[in-house]
Short mmCIF file of C-alpha atoms in Angstrom, two decimals:
data_model
loop_
_atom_site.label_atom_id
_atom_site.label_comp_id
_atom_site.label_asym_id
_atom_site.label_seq_id
_atom_site.Cartn_x
_atom_site.Cartn_y
_atom_site.Cartn_z
CA MET A 90 0.00 0.00 0.00
CA THR A 91 1.39 3.40 -0.96
CA VAL A 92 1.67 5.89 1.87
CA ILE A 93 1.64 9.58 1.04
CA ARG A 94 4.39 11.20 3.07
CA PRO A 95 5.44 14.78 3.59
CA GLY A 96 8.94 15.47 2.25
CA ASP A 97 11.82 14.75 4.67
CA GLU A 98 12.36 18.49 5.23
CA TYR A 99 8.85 18.60 6.73
CA LEU A 100 9.19 15.38 8.71
CA ALA A 101 12.13 17.00 10.54
CA GLN A 102 9.73 19.61 11.99
CA PRO A 103 8.37 19.24 15.59
CA PHE A 104 4.78 18.36 14.61
CA TRP A 105 6.05 15.27 12.82
CA THR A 106 8.96 14.37 15.12
CA HIS A 107 6.62 14.37 18.12
CA LEU A 108 4.28 12.05 16.21
CA ALA A 109 7.21 9.79 15.28
CA ASN A 110 7.88 9.58 19.02
CA GLY A 111 4.29 8.43 19.53
CA THR A 112 2.40 11.54 20.68
CA LEU A 113 0.37 14.28 19.04
CA HIS A 114 1.67 17.69 20.06
CA LEU A 115 0.08 20.99 19.08
CA SER A 116 1.77 24.27 18.33
CA THR A 117 0.74 26.25 21.43
CA CYS A 118 1.25 29.80 22.68
CA GLU A 119 3.37 29.96 25.86
CA ASP A 120 1.73 33.26 26.83
CA CYS A 121 -2.03 32.67 26.37
CA ASN A 122 -1.84 28.85 26.39
CA LYS A 123 -4.07 28.52 23.33
CA ALA A 124 -3.23 26.00 20.62
CA HIS A 125 -3.38 26.58 16.88
CA HIS A 126 -3.03 24.42 13.79
CA PRO A 127 -1.34 24.31 11.34
CA PRO A 128 1.78 25.32 13.27
CA SER A 129 2.64 29.00 13.02
CA PRO A 130 5.47 31.28 14.18
CA ILE A 131 2.93 33.66 15.76
CA CYS A 132 -0.09 33.03 18.00
CA PRO A 133 -3.28 33.97 16.09
CA HIS A 134 -5.06 34.66 19.41
CA CYS A 135 -2.65 37.04 21.20
CA ARG A 136 0.04 37.60 18.52
CA SER A 137 2.83 36.44 20.75
CA PHE A 138 5.91 34.92 19.11
CA ASN A 139 6.48 32.80 22.20
CA ILE A 140 5.33 29.51 20.67
CA GLY A 141 6.02 26.04 22.01
CA TRP A 142 4.69 22.49 21.73
CA LYS A 143 2.25 20.84 24.12
CA PRO A 144 0.79 17.33 24.07
CA ALA A 145 -2.84 17.12 22.94
CA SER A 146 -5.40 15.36 25.15
CA GLY A 147 -6.44 13.30 22.16
CA LYS A 148 -10.13 14.06 22.74
CA ALA A 149 -12.03 15.36 19.73
CA THR A 150 -15.41 15.42 18.03
CA LEU A 151 -16.17 14.58 14.41
CA ASN A 152 -16.86 17.73 12.38
CA THR A 153 -17.44 16.01 9.05
CA TYR A 154 -16.21 13.15 6.87
CA ALA A 155 -16.10 11.91 3.30
CA VAL A 156 -15.42 8.54 1.71
CA ALA A 157 -13.10 8.61 -1.30
CA ARG A 158 -14.20 5.90 -3.74
CA HIS A 159 -12.35 7.23 -6.78
CA ALA A 160 -8.54 7.08 -6.70
CA VAL A 161 -7.08 10.41 -7.84
CA HIS A 162 -3.63 8.85 -8.32
CA PRO A 163 -2.79 5.46 -9.86
CA LEU A 164 -0.80 4.42 -6.78
CA LEU A 165 -3.88 4.93 -4.62
CA ALA A 166 -5.99 2.44 -6.58
CA ASP A 167 -5.55 -0.26 -3.93
CA GLN A 168 -6.54 2.08 -1.09
CA VAL A 169 -10.02 3.17 -2.12
CA PRO A 170 -12.47 3.36 -0.54
CA TYR A 171 -10.94 5.30 2.33
CA THR A 172 -12.42 7.71 4.85
CA ILE A 173 -11.22 11.29 5.37
CA THR A 174 -12.33 13.21 8.47
CA LEU A 175 -12.20 16.70 9.91
CA VAL A 176 -11.92 16.56 13.69
CA ASP A 177 -12.33 19.32 16.27
CA LEU A 178 -9.92 18.84 19.16
CA GLU A 179 -10.66 19.67 22.77
CA GLU A 180 -7.87 22.27 22.54
CA GLY A 181 -9.94 24.24 20.01
CA VAL A 182 -8.12 23.31 16.84
CA ARG A 183 -9.20 21.45 13.71
CA LEU A 184 -7.16 18.61 12.22
CA VAL A 185 -7.53 16.67 9.01
CA SER A 186 -7.51 12.97 9.81
CA GLY A 187 -9.08 9.74 8.68
CA ILE A 188 -9.89 6.15 9.51
CA PRO A 189 -7.06 3.64 9.02
CA ASN A 190 -7.56 1.48 5.96
CA GLY A 191 -9.37 -1.76 6.69
CA MET A 192 -11.01 -0.58 9.90
CA GLU A 193 -14.82 -0.65 9.96
CA VAL A 194 -16.41 2.14 12.01
CA ASP A 195 -19.80 3.86 11.92
CA LEU A 196 -19.38 7.61 11.85
CA GLU A 197 -21.86 10.25 12.92
CA ILE A 198 -21.18 13.97 12.87
CA GLY A 199 -20.64 15.30 16.38
CA MET A 200 -19.57 11.94 17.85
CA PRO A 201 -16.66 11.84 20.31
CA LEU A 202 -13.36 10.55 19.00
CA GLU A 203 -10.00 9.64 20.49
CA CYS A 204 -6.58 10.05 18.95
CA LYS A 205 -4.59 6.99 18.00
CA VAL A 206 -1.11 7.62 16.66
CA VAL A 207 -0.35 4.95 14.07
CA LYS A 208 3.27 4.23 13.25
CA ILE A 209 4.02 3.93 9.54
CA ASP A 210 7.80 3.74 9.81
CA ASP A 211 10.60 5.23 11.95
CA GLN A 212 10.12 8.70 10.47
CA LEU A 213 6.38 8.87 9.95
CA SER A 214 3.45 8.34 12.30
CA LEU A 215 -0.07 9.64 11.63
CA PRO A 216 -2.69 10.92 14.11
CA TYR A 217 -5.91 9.04 13.40
CA PHE A 218 -9.09 9.76 15.38
CA LEU A 219 -11.42 6.89 16.18
CA PRO A 220 -14.69 6.38 18.06
CA ALA A 221 -14.15 5.46 21.70
CA GLY A 222 -13.58 1.72 21.88
CA ALA A 223 -12.50 1.41 18.25
CA ALA A 224 -9.22 3.04 19.23
CA ASP A 225 -8.31 -0.15 21.09
CA GLN A 226 -9.03 -2.44 18.11
CA ASP A 227 -6.12 -4.34 16.64
CA GLN A 228 -5.42 -3.51 13.04
CA MET B 196 -17.99 50.63 -8.38
CA LYS B 197 -18.21 52.91 -11.40
CA THR B 198 -17.06 50.49 -14.06
CA SER B 199 -18.62 48.35 -16.75
CA ILE B 200 -17.86 45.13 -18.55
CA VAL B 201 -17.96 46.01 -22.25
CA GLY B 202 -16.55 42.97 -24.01
CA LEU B 203 -16.42 39.18 -23.75
CA GLY B 204 -14.19 36.82 -25.67
CA GLN B 205 -13.46 33.13 -25.54
CA THR B 206 -12.12 30.16 -27.41
CA GLU B 207 -14.13 27.00 -27.77
CA PHE B 208 -14.26 24.77 -24.70
CA SER B 209 -12.77 21.34 -25.27
CA LYS B 210 -11.01 18.39 -23.71
CA ASN B 211 -7.94 18.99 -25.84
CA SER B 212 -7.42 22.41 -27.35
CA GLY B 213 -4.36 21.33 -29.34
CA ARG B 214 -2.72 24.70 -28.73
CA SER B 215 -0.62 26.45 -26.13
CA GLU B 216 -2.13 28.40 -23.25
CA LEU B 217 -0.49 31.57 -24.60
CA ARG B 218 -2.12 31.05 -27.97
CA LEU B 219 -5.51 30.45 -26.32
CA ALA B 220 -5.11 33.58 -24.17
CA THR B 221 -4.36 35.82 -27.11
CA GLU B 222 -7.29 34.41 -29.11
CA ALA B 223 -9.66 35.17 -26.23
CA ILE B 224 -8.26 38.67 -25.68
CA LEU B 225 -8.57 39.58 -29.40
CA ALA B 226 -12.14 38.31 -29.39
CA ALA B 227 -13.02 40.32 -26.27
CA MET B 228 -11.57 43.52 -27.69
CA ALA B 229 -13.45 42.98 -30.96
CA ASP B 230 -16.66 42.40 -28.99
CA ALA B 231 -16.06 45.71 -27.19
CA GLY B 232 -15.40 47.50 -30.48
CA LEU B 233 -11.99 48.62 -29.25
CA GLU B 234 -8.52 48.44 -30.76
CA VAL B 235 -6.16 45.88 -29.25
CA ASN B 236 -3.69 48.70 -28.58
CA ASP B 237 -6.29 50.30 -26.29
CA ILE B 238 -5.44 47.68 -23.63
CA ASP B 239 -3.46 49.43 -20.91
CA GLY B 240 -4.05 47.04 -18.03
CA LEU B 241 -4.25 43.30 -17.36
CA VAL B 242 -5.46 41.29 -14.39
CA ARG B 243 -5.03 37.56 -13.97
CA TYR B 244 -4.89 34.77 -11.40
CA THR B 245 -1.57 33.73 -9.87
CA TRP B 246 -2.52 30.17 -10.88
CA ASP B 247 -2.04 30.92 -14.57
CA ASN B 248 0.89 29.75 -16.64
CA THR B 249 1.09 32.87 -18.78
CA THR B 250 2.46 36.18 -17.54
CA GLU B 251 1.59 39.82 -18.19
CA ALA B 252 4.94 40.19 -19.97
CA ALA B 253 4.18 37.23 -22.22
CA ILE B 254 0.84 38.76 -23.21
CA VAL B 255 2.36 42.20 -23.85
CA ASN B 256 5.10 40.69 -25.97
CA ALA B 257 2.84 38.31 -27.86
CA LEU B 258 0.31 41.01 -28.75
CA GLY B 259 2.93 43.73 -29.24
CA LEU B 260 1.02 46.03 -26.90
CA PRO B 261 2.54 49.54 -26.77
CA SER B 262 2.55 49.56 -22.96
CA LEU B 263 0.78 48.47 -19.80
CA LYS B 264 0.12 51.11 -17.17
CA TYR B 265 -1.29 48.63 -14.67
CA TYR B 266 -1.18 44.89 -14.12
CA GLY B 267 -2.43 42.99 -11.13
CA GLU B 268 -2.70 39.44 -9.94
CA THR B 269 -5.18 37.86 -7.57
CA GLU B 270 -4.17 34.83 -5.54
CA PHE B 271 -5.24 31.28 -6.49
CA GLY B 272 -7.54 30.43 -9.36
CA GLY B 273 -11.29 30.74 -9.44
CA VAL B 274 -11.46 31.89 -5.82
CA ASN B 275 -10.97 35.40 -7.09
CA CYS B 276 -13.10 35.54 -10.22
CA CYS B 277 -15.00 38.52 -8.83
CA GLY B 278 -11.97 39.82 -6.93
CA ALA B 279 -10.15 40.27 -10.23
CA VAL B 280 -13.01 42.44 -11.51
CA ALA B 281 -12.94 44.41 -8.25
CA GLN B 282 -9.21 44.92 -8.66
CA ALA B 283 -9.56 46.08 -12.26
CA SER B 284 -12.41 48.40 -11.26
CA ALA B 285 -10.40 49.89 -8.40
CA ALA B 286 -7.43 50.46 -10.70
CA ILE B 287 -9.65 52.21 -13.26
CA GLU B 288 -11.32 54.38 -10.61
CA ALA B 289 -7.88 55.31 -9.27
CA GLY B 290 -6.80 56.39 -12.75
CA LEU B 291 -4.07 53.75 -13.02
CA ALA B 292 -5.41 52.44 -16.32
CA SER B 293 -8.44 52.96 -18.53
CA CYS B 294 -9.02 49.67 -20.33
CA ILE B 295 -8.25 46.52 -18.40
CA VAL B 296 -8.55 42.95 -19.63
CA PHE B 297 -9.19 40.13 -17.17
CA TYR B 298 -8.18 36.85 -18.79
CA ARG B 299 -7.76 33.19 -17.92
CA THR B 300 -6.17 30.50 -20.03
CA LEU B 301 -5.68 26.88 -19.17
CA ASN B 302 -5.39 23.46 -20.64
CA ALA B 303 -7.02 21.99 -17.55
CA ARG B 304 -7.95 18.70 -19.21
CA SER B 305 -5.12 17.96 -21.64
CA GLY B 306 -2.52 19.60 -19.38
CA VAL B 307 -2.25 19.66 -15.60
CA ARG B 308 -5.54 18.45 -14.10
CA TYR B 309 -6.85 20.01 -10.90
CA GLY B 310 -8.84 16.90 -10.12
CA ARG B 311 -5.78 14.64 -10.06
CA GLY B 312 -3.30 13.95 -7.30
CA GLU B 313 -0.30 14.14 -9.63
CA ARG B 314 -0.43 17.95 -9.33
CA ILE B 315 0.69 17.82 -5.69
CA LEU B 316 2.42 14.43 -5.39
CA SER B 317 5.77 13.32 -6.71
CA GLU B 318 6.87 9.70 -7.05
CA GLU B 319 10.27 9.06 -5.51
CA ASP B 320 11.57 5.50 -5.20
CA GLY B 321 8.05 4.11 -5.43
CA ARG B 322 6.86 6.42 -2.66
CA LEU B 323 4.44 9.31 -2.94
CA ILE B 324 5.91 12.54 -1.56
CA ASN B 325 4.00 15.75 -0.80
CA ARG B 326 5.65 19.13 -0.40
CA GLN B 327 2.59 21.33 -0.70
CA PRO B 328 2.52 23.99 2.04
CA GLU B 329 -1.17 24.95 1.70
CA PRO B 330 -4.46 23.21 0.89
CA PRO B 331 -5.69 21.64 -1.29
CA GLY B 332 -3.52 18.60 -0.72
CA ASP B 333 -1.05 20.06 1.78
CA ILE B 334 1.33 18.18 4.09
CA TYR B 335 -1.23 17.99 6.92
CA SER B 336 -4.02 16.55 4.79
CA ALA B 337 -2.34 14.61 1.96
CA PRO B 338 -1.19 11.70 4.21
CA PHE B 339 -4.89 11.00 4.86
CA GLY B 340 -5.67 11.02 1.16
CA LEU B 341 -7.30 14.48 1.12
CA LEU B 342 -5.71 15.67 -2.09
CA VAL B 343 -7.99 17.52 -4.50
CA PRO B 344 -10.67 20.22 -4.24
CA GLY B 345 -13.49 17.80 -5.04
CA GLN B 346 -12.75 15.82 -1.87
CA HIS B 347 -12.93 18.99 0.21
CA HIS B 348 -16.33 19.72 -1.27
CA ALA B 349 -17.51 16.27 -0.18
CA LEU B 350 -16.58 17.23 3.39
CA TYR B 351 -18.76 20.37 3.24
CA ALA B 352 -21.54 18.33 1.65
CA GLN B 353 -21.53 15.76 4.45
CA SER B 354 -21.38 18.55 7.02
CA TYR B 355 -24.46 20.23 5.51
CA LYS B 356 -26.30 16.91 5.29
CA GLY B 357 -25.58 16.23 8.96
CA GLN B 358 -26.42 19.76 10.11
CA TYR B 359 -29.92 19.64 8.65
CA GLY B 360 -30.49 15.92 9.15
CA LEU B 361 -31.22 15.25 5.47
CA SER B 362 -31.79 11.60 4.57
CA ASP B 363 -29.72 10.07 1.77
CA ASP B 364 -32.70 10.41 -0.58
CA GLN B 365 -33.37 14.04 0.34
CA PHE B 366 -29.72 14.91 -0.10
CA THR B 367 -29.57 13.13 -3.46
CA ASP B 368 -32.72 14.92 -4.64
CA MET B 369 -31.32 18.30 -3.58
CA LEU B 370 -28.01 18.01 -5.43
CA GLY B 371 -29.60 16.13 -8.31
CA SER B 372 -31.91 19.11 -8.80
CA VAL B 373 -28.84 21.28 -9.29
CA ALA B 374 -27.12 18.90 -11.72
CA VAL B 375 -30.20 18.02 -13.77
CA THR B 376 -31.49 21.60 -14.01
CA GLN B 377 -28.11 22.90 -15.09
CA ARG B 378 -27.68 20.14 -17.65
CA ALA B 379 -30.98 21.17 -19.23
CA TYR B 380 -29.63 24.72 -19.51
CA ALA B 381 -26.45 23.35 -21.10
CA ASN B 382 -28.44 21.30 -23.60
CA ASN B 383 -29.67 24.62 -24.98
CA ASN B 384 -26.24 26.32 -24.93
CA PRO B 385 -24.13 25.88 -28.08
CA ASN B 386 -20.92 26.62 -26.12
CA ALA B 387 -21.49 23.93 -23.52
CA LEU B 388 -19.23 20.89 -23.48
CA LEU B 389 -22.22 18.70 -22.59
CA ARG B 390 -24.78 20.37 -24.90
CA ASP B 391 -25.58 17.03 -26.55
CA LYS B 392 -25.85 14.93 -23.39
CA PRO B 393 -29.18 15.03 -21.55
CA LEU B 394 -29.24 14.10 -17.87
CA SER B 395 -32.31 12.72 -16.10
CA MET B 396 -32.84 12.38 -12.38
CA ASP B 397 -32.56 8.61 -12.82
CA ASP B 398 -29.22 9.05 -14.63
CA TYR B 399 -28.08 11.25 -11.76
CA ARG B 400 -29.06 8.77 -9.08
CA ALA B 401 -27.26 5.98 -10.95
CA GLY B 402 -24.09 8.08 -11.22
CA ARG B 403 -20.83 6.69 -9.87
CA VAL B 404 -19.91 7.92 -6.39
CA ILE B 405 -16.59 9.77 -6.57
CA THR B 406 -16.18 10.94 -2.99
CA GLU B 407 -19.21 10.15 -0.86
CA PRO B 408 -21.65 11.85 -0.68
CA LEU B 409 -20.87 13.34 -4.13
CA ARG B 410 -21.45 11.61 -7.46
CA ILE B 411 -19.78 12.11 -10.82
CA TYR B 412 -22.54 14.52 -11.93
CA ASP B 413 -21.88 16.74 -8.92
CA TYR B 414 -18.43 17.58 -10.27
CA CYS B 415 -17.34 20.22 -12.75
CA LEU B 416 -15.66 19.44 -16.05
CA GLU B 417 -11.94 19.82 -16.48
CA THR B 418 -11.74 21.98 -19.58
CA ASP B 419 -9.26 23.45 -22.07
CA GLY B 420 -9.74 26.97 -23.33
CA ALA B 421 -9.40 30.67 -22.59
CA MET B 422 -11.71 33.54 -21.75
CA ALA B 423 -11.27 37.29 -21.47
CA MET B 424 -13.39 40.28 -20.54
CA VAL B 425 -12.87 44.01 -20.99
CA ILE B 426 -13.47 46.49 -18.17
CA VAL B 427 -13.65 50.28 -18.59
CA SER B 428 -15.13 53.17 -16.63
CA ARG B 429 -18.91 53.47 -16.71
CA GLU B 430 -18.54 56.90 -18.25
CA ARG B 431 -16.46 55.54 -21.11
CA ALA B 432 -18.82 52.60 -21.55
CA ARG B 433 -21.72 55.02 -22.09
CA SER B 434 -19.86 56.65 -24.99
CA MET B 435 -19.01 53.37 -26.73
CA GLY B 436 -22.34 52.29 -28.14
CA VAL B 437 -21.91 48.68 -27.04
CA LYS B 438 -24.00 46.56 -24.72
CA ALA B 439 -22.33 47.35 -21.44
CA VAL B 440 -23.04 45.72 -18.10
CA ASP B 441 -22.35 47.72 -14.96
CA VAL B 442 -20.36 46.48 -12.00
CA LEU B 443 -22.58 47.60 -9.11
CA SER B 444 -20.54 46.01 -6.36
CA ALA B 445 -17.59 43.62 -6.27
CA GLY B 446 -15.24 42.45 -3.60
CA GLN B 447 -13.30 39.80 -1.77
CA TYR B 448 -13.92 38.34 1.68
CA ILE B 449 -11.79 35.90 3.61
CA TYR B 450 -11.57 35.00 7.28
CA PRO B 451 -9.26 32.73 9.28
CA GLY B 452 -9.42 29.23 7.84
CA SER B 453 -11.67 30.14 4.93
CA VAL B 454 -9.26 30.30 2.01
CA PRO B 455 -8.18 28.33 0.17
CA MET B 456 -10.23 25.29 1.23
CA PHE B 457 -12.19 25.99 4.45
CA LEU B 458 -10.44 23.11 6.25
CA TYR B 459 -9.95 25.24 9.33
CA ALA B 460 -13.08 27.39 9.12
CA PRO B 461 -15.12 27.46 12.34
CA VAL B 462 -18.17 25.95 10.63
CA THR B 463 -18.22 23.80 7.52
CA HIS B 464 -21.94 23.70 6.66
CA THR B 465 -21.94 27.38 5.70
CA LEU B 466 -19.04 29.03 3.94
CA ALA B 467 -19.69 32.78 3.98
CA PRO B 468 -20.71 34.75 7.09
CA PRO B 469 -23.70 37.13 6.81
CA GLU B 470 -21.34 40.10 6.76
CA ALA B 471 -20.00 39.08 3.33
CA GLY B 472 -23.43 39.45 1.79
CA GLU B 473 -24.40 42.53 3.78
CA ASP B 474 -21.28 44.31 2.59
CA LEU B 475 -21.80 43.32 -1.04
CA PHE B 476 -25.51 44.14 -1.19
CA GLY B 477 -25.04 47.29 0.86
CA LYS B 478 -22.56 48.71 -1.62
CA ALA B 479 -24.92 47.97 -4.51
CA GLY B 480 -27.93 49.43 -2.65
CA LEU B 481 -29.84 46.20 -3.29
CA LYS B 482 -31.15 43.24 -1.33
CA PRO B 483 -31.22 39.55 -2.29
CA SER B 484 -34.86 39.72 -3.38
CA ASP B 485 -33.87 42.38 -5.96
CA ILE B 486 -31.65 39.89 -7.82
CA ASP B 487 -33.06 38.37 -11.02
CA VAL B 488 -30.48 35.72 -11.93
CA ALA B 489 -27.46 34.17 -10.19
CA GLY B 490 -24.14 32.73 -11.24
CA ILE B 491 -22.85 30.51 -8.48
CA TYR B 492 -19.36 29.06 -8.88
CA ASP B 493 -20.20 25.39 -8.94
CA ALA B 494 -16.93 23.48 -8.80
CA THR B 495 -19.38 21.00 -7.30
CA SER B 496 -23.16 21.13 -7.13
CA MET B 497 -22.88 21.59 -3.34
CA MET B 498 -21.76 25.18 -3.83
CA VAL B 499 -25.23 26.13 -5.06
CA PRO B 500 -27.28 25.37 -1.92
CA LEU B 501 -24.53 26.81 0.29
CA ALA B 502 -24.38 30.11 -1.63
CA LEU B 503 -28.17 30.48 -1.80
CA GLU B 504 -28.33 30.24 1.99
CA ASP B 505 -25.13 32.14 2.77
CA PHE B 506 -26.27 35.19 0.82
CA GLY B 507 -29.83 35.21 2.11
CA PHE B 508 -31.69 34.24 -1.07
CA ILE B 509 -33.34 31.56 1.05
CA GLY B 510 -33.32 30.72 4.75
CA ARG B 511 -30.92 28.30 6.45
CA GLY B 512 -31.80 24.71 5.70
CA GLU B 513 -34.28 25.66 2.95
CA ALA B 514 -32.14 24.60 -0.01
CA HIS B 515 -33.72 21.16 -0.34
CA GLN B 516 -37.19 22.63 -0.66
CA PHE B 517 -36.07 25.46 -2.98
CA LEU B 518 -34.05 23.30 -5.36
CA THR B 519 -36.33 20.27 -5.55
CA SER B 520 -39.26 22.56 -6.37
CA GLY B 521 -37.40 24.12 -9.31
CA GLY B 522 -36.41 27.41 -7.69
CA ASN B 523 -33.17 27.45 -9.72
CA GLY B 524 -34.88 26.59 -13.00
CA PRO B 525 -35.89 28.89 -15.87
CA THR B 526 -39.23 29.80 -14.29
CA GLY B 527 -38.04 29.58 -10.68
CA ALA B 528 -37.67 32.38 -8.16
CA LEU B 529 -33.95 32.65 -8.94
CA PRO B 530 -32.61 30.98 -12.09
CA VAL B 531 -29.06 29.81 -11.33
CA ASN B 532 -26.19 29.05 -13.72
CA THR B 533 -28.24 29.41 -16.88
CA HIS B 534 -25.24 28.46 -19.06
CA GLY B 535 -25.13 25.04 -17.41
CA GLY B 536 -22.48 26.07 -14.92
CA LEU B 537 -19.07 24.62 -14.37
CA LEU B 538 -20.87 21.29 -14.11
CA SER B 539 -22.18 21.22 -17.67
CA GLU B 540 -20.83 24.15 -19.71
CA GLY B 541 -17.20 23.83 -18.66
CA TYR B 542 -14.87 24.66 -15.81
CA PHE B 543 -13.49 28.03 -16.53
CA HIS B 544 -12.49 29.23 -13.09
CA GLY B 545 -15.52 31.46 -12.84
CA LEU B 546 -14.95 33.58 -15.93
CA ASN B 547 -17.67 31.68 -17.73
CA THR B 548 -19.93 32.22 -14.71
CA ILE B 549 -19.38 35.99 -15.02
CA ALA B 550 -19.72 35.83 -18.82
CA GLU B 551 -23.14 34.18 -18.58
CA MET B 552 -24.40 36.82 -16.17
CA VAL B 553 -23.13 39.49 -18.59
CA ARG B 554 -24.98 37.74 -21.43
CA GLN B 555 -28.16 37.63 -19.36
CA LEU B 556 -27.98 41.38 -18.76
CA ARG B 557 -27.20 42.02 -22.43
CA GLY B 558 -30.17 39.87 -23.41
CA GLU B 559 -27.95 37.35 -25.19
CA SER B 560 -28.17 34.20 -23.08
CA PRO B 561 -29.22 30.94 -24.74
CA ASN B 562 -31.54 30.59 -21.74
CA GLN B 563 -32.60 34.20 -21.45
CA VAL B 564 -34.60 35.27 -18.42
CA ASP B 565 -36.01 38.69 -17.66
CA ALA B 566 -33.05 40.14 -15.80
CA GLU B 567 -31.90 43.59 -14.74
CA THR B 568 -29.59 42.46 -11.94
CA ALA B 569 -27.28 39.49 -11.52
CA PHE B 570 -25.39 38.07 -8.56
CA ILE B 571 -22.16 36.09 -8.73
CA THR B 572 -20.16 34.41 -5.98
CA LEU B 573 -17.42 31.94 -5.37
CA ARG B 574 -18.14 30.56 -1.88
CA GLY B 575 -18.29 34.15 -0.64
CA ALA B 576 -14.53 34.52 -1.12
CA SER B 577 -15.23 36.87 -3.99
CA SER B 578 -18.62 38.11 -5.09
CA MET B 579 -20.18 40.65 -7.40
CA ILE B 580 -23.47 42.27 -8.36
CA LEU B 581 -23.96 43.34 -11.97
CA GLY B 582 -26.69 45.53 -13.41
CA ARG B 583 -28.08 46.15 -16.86
CA ALA B 584 -26.71 49.50 -18.11
#
């Protein structure tokens, strides 16, 4: 199965290195304590440049989802159908996520989700968000 | 705004133009200037999208224009179809130029396709690598397979469906009413790519699902071609003896997370806040019920119900009722995309949406309605109100 990976220059950045170490961290303002995503050099809430990284609780709700049935690249032909999600984290940020291929879950907008960091290889891990209970399923 | 659109030009729409984008651009610009009854050398300004492979310099050199006094670019592609007109109008009102051409040229079917992942993915050692900093298909979404605009639209569609609790059948009927109605318009439009292909509601329902909940007929057509339009001051337009259409109000509107793909917008079942419409209508001195015909940028059919609600043509959650009862049809309360739209005429990054509204106000549409005012929007990010001169 072909994984789509950010270029190595991106995987060296904290968002991805924290994930490779097994945890989802969010770019967070050290002054007002609010998180933002995607990572930014300046806090969009208080405009401080004092930005750090804090672990996310992993709790989120499902904002919306879509199921890709048409492969938009030949190397993705063996992956469809797959589910893409938008998730709203407890910390007040939105992430793009999905459901790992092969996992069967029933989705409903507004349902609670939990983060599960799935290791792809030593450099790349992805933050999936799953319904409570499903996060413990073996893949 | 105190400007007018005085000329339209275009090449044919096709799946394979067989010519370069520069060649297409110059054909469209010559046609637009001829339509306006102006000399090509009268062009002293150009506006274009940043997502265009030609440059102002290339156009000046190719056409041998004596000089440009103003040229401007608006970010992205179709997001700014009305923003480009606003920019040209502002430049004219500021005296920077007097005759500005807004053009778009692209081989979007035979060349680089916006609906394909290849645009933002490279193959390296059998792996797919993404280095795209911003949506669509950026580093934070591509690993989950969110790659192309049409998949983003499916996310808004599901969000809307969930927000208003529409059943699968109700949702299908709502979007099918957009696709089928617009195809009927296209069947009567000699320029439309799908003029010879009728579409019934049964055909629509049987359509292949591309990204659930959207079917193949909910998606626009990747198209080759070029379009251009000529913008001058209203005062000059009145002295030209051509069928001018006045720009009553035009502008851009973005908010955190909204552009380019609304991934991080606070809500995803509505795309433009009320203020966007209030500002636009306020400047034109009109209200939604004053509008006679609408051009809604329909990269997917889902953009139509969202825009109708976002700009107050109907109430929140009323799109199913409005569309399934023919409100967007030729005898409906607000005919929408009477050329067939991006779904059935061709995907021309909004220039063909503007062109059809201009034709309606000139009385030259293949699906003519009684119209003195027209509204155009792309997801609220740029919008415009036009009036018959």
